Coordinates of C-alpha atoms in Angstrom, one line a residue:
M1 CA 13.0 -1.9 63.9
G2 CA 10.5 0.1 61.9
C3 CA 7.3 1.6 63.1
V4 CA 4.2 -0.5 63.1
T5 CA 1.7 1.3 60.9
D6 CA -1.9 0.4 60.3
A7 CA -1.4 -0.6 56.7
D8 CA 1.4 -3.0 57.7
V9 CA -0.6 -5.4 60.0
V10 CA -2.4 -8.5 58.8
V11 CA -3.8 -11.1 61.2
W12 CA -4.7 -14.7 60.4
Y13 CA -7.7 -14.6 62.6
N14 CA -10.4 -16.9 64.2
P15 CA -13.1 -14.8 65.9
R16 CA -13.8 -17.6 68.4
C17 CA -10.2 -17.8 69.6
S18 CA -9.4 -16.2 72.9
K19 CA -5.8 -15.5 71.8
C20 CA -7.1 -13.7 68.7
Q21 CA -9.5 -11.7 70.9
G22 CA -6.6 -10.8 73.3
A23 CA -4.5 -9.7 70.3
D24 CA -7.4 -7.5 69.2
E25 CA -7.5 -5.9 72.6
L26 CA -3.8 -5.0 72.4
F27 CA -4.2 -3.6 68.9
E28 CA -7.1 -1.5 70.1
A29 CA -5.1 -0.3 73.1
Y30 CA -2.2 0.8 70.9
G31 CA -4.5 2.3 68.2
V32 CA -3.4 -0.1 65.5
A33 CA -5.9 -1.0 62.8
V34 CA -5.4 -4.5 61.4
H35 CA -6.6 -6.4 58.4
R36 CA -8.1 -9.7 59.6
I37 CA -8.1 -12.7 57.4
R38 CA -10.4 -15.5 58.6
Y39 CA -8.0 -18.1 57.6
L40 CA -10.4 -21.0 58.3
D41 CA -12.7 -19.7 55.6
D42 CA -9.9 -18.4 53.3
P43 CA -6.8 -20.6 53.9
P44 CA -3.4 -19.2 53.0
S45 CA -1.6 -20.7 50.0
Q46 CA 1.5 -22.8 50.2
A47 CA 3.5 -19.7 49.0
E48 CA 1.9 -17.5 51.8
I49 CA 2.7 -20.1 54.4
T50 CA 6.3 -20.4 53.2
H51 CA 6.6 -16.6 53.2
V52 CA 5.3 -16.4 56.8
L53 CA 7.7 -19.2 57.9
G54 CA 10.5 -17.1 56.5
L55 CA 9.3 -14.0 58.4
L56 CA 9.2 -16.1 61.5
G57 CA 12.7 -17.3 60.9
A58 CA 11.4 -20.8 61.2
T59 CA 13.0 -23.8 59.4
D60 CA 10.5 -26.3 60.7
P61 CA 6.8 -25.7 59.6
R62 CA 5.7 -27.1 62.9
A63 CA 6.6 -23.6 64.4
L64 CA 3.3 -22.5 62.7
M65 CA 1.3 -25.6 63.5
R66 CA -1.1 -26.8 66.1
T67 CA 0.5 -30.2 66.6
S68 CA -2.0 -31.1 69.4
E69 CA -4.9 -30.9 66.9
P70 CA -6.5 -34.4 66.4
R71 CA -6.1 -33.8 62.6
Y72 CA -2.3 -33.7 63.0
A73 CA -2.3 -37.2 64.5
D74 CA -5.0 -38.4 62.1
L75 CA -2.8 -37.4 59.1
Q76 CA 0.3 -38.9 60.7
L77 CA 2.3 -35.7 60.3
A78 CA 4.9 -36.5 63.0
D79 CA 7.3 -37.7 60.4
A80 CA 6.1 -35.6 57.4
S81 CA 8.5 -33.6 55.3
P82 CA 8.3 -29.7 55.4
D83 CA 6.5 -29.7 52.0
E84 CA 3.9 -32.2 53.3
L85 CA 3.4 -30.1 56.5
I86 CA 2.9 -26.9 54.4
A87 CA 0.5 -28.7 52.1
A88 CA -1.5 -30.0 55.1
M89 CA -1.8 -26.5 56.6
T90 CA -3.2 -25.3 53.2
R91 CA -5.7 -28.1 53.0
Y92 CA -6.6 -28.2 56.8
P93 CA -6.2 -24.6 58.1
E94 CA -7.3 -25.6 61.6
L95 CA -3.7 -26.9 61.9
I96 CA -2.3 -23.3 61.7
Q97 CA -1.5 -21.6 65.0
R98 CA -3.5 -18.4 65.8
P99 CA -3.3 -15.6 65.8
V100 CA -0.5 -15.1 63.2
V101 CA 0.3 -11.4 63.0
I102 CA 2.2 -10.4 59.9
W103 CA 4.0 -7.2 59.1
T104 CA 5.8 -6.4 55.9
D105 CA 9.1 -7.6 57.3
R106 CA 8.3 -9.9 60.2
A107 CA 5.6 -12.2 61.7
V108 CA 4.7 -13.4 65.2
V109 CA 2.6 -16.2 66.4
A110 CA 0.9 -14.3 69.2
R111 CA 0.5 -17.0 71.7
P112 CA 0.2 -15.5 74.2
P113 CA -0.9 -12.1 72.8
E114 CA 1.5 -10.3 75.0
L115 CA 4.3 -11.3 72.6
L116 CA 3.0 -8.4 70.5
I117 CA 3.7 -5.8 73.2
P118 CA 7.4 -5.1 72.3
L119 CA 6.5 -4.6 68.7
L120 CA 3.6 -2.4 69.5
E121 CA 5.6 -0.4 71.9
A122 CA 8.4 0.1 69.3
G123 CA 5.7 1.2 66.9
S124 CA 4.2 3.7 69.4
A125 CA 7.7 5.1 70.2
G126 CA 8.4 5.5 66.5
A127 CA 5.0 7.3 66.0
R128 CA 5.9 9.7 68.9
R129 CA 9.2 10.5 67.2
G130 CA 7.4 11.1 64.0
D131 CA 9.3 8.2 62.5
S132 CA 7.3 6.4 59.8
S133 CA 10.2 4.5 58.2
S134 CA 10.1 0.8 57.9
D135 CA 13.9 0.1 57.9

């Protein structure tokens, strides 16, 4: 696993979300700067969502969805196709889990934020070794 570097980290972020705030605390503790995208104001495209699903290793778009959101039920998405689910996330970004943390070669839905710790520790170890590769 490559080193986490500042330029590598993008977060689909909601400033009112306690999980996003918890992830911020971890990034600060590990000295990792991130680029925050307020995805509710600037929703990801279908291509971006598809790319992140690939980075997550997910075959079902629901891995990236807040299926307990009232909008999910209102839109009757329980039996929707993957394409329909991705289109719904683009149109209704409140359906997207948060925070979504994206590196060049991987992504994590940081719920809970502690899911980031192994990646951040691997990055810190790489930085201590002077390893800045991303292999």
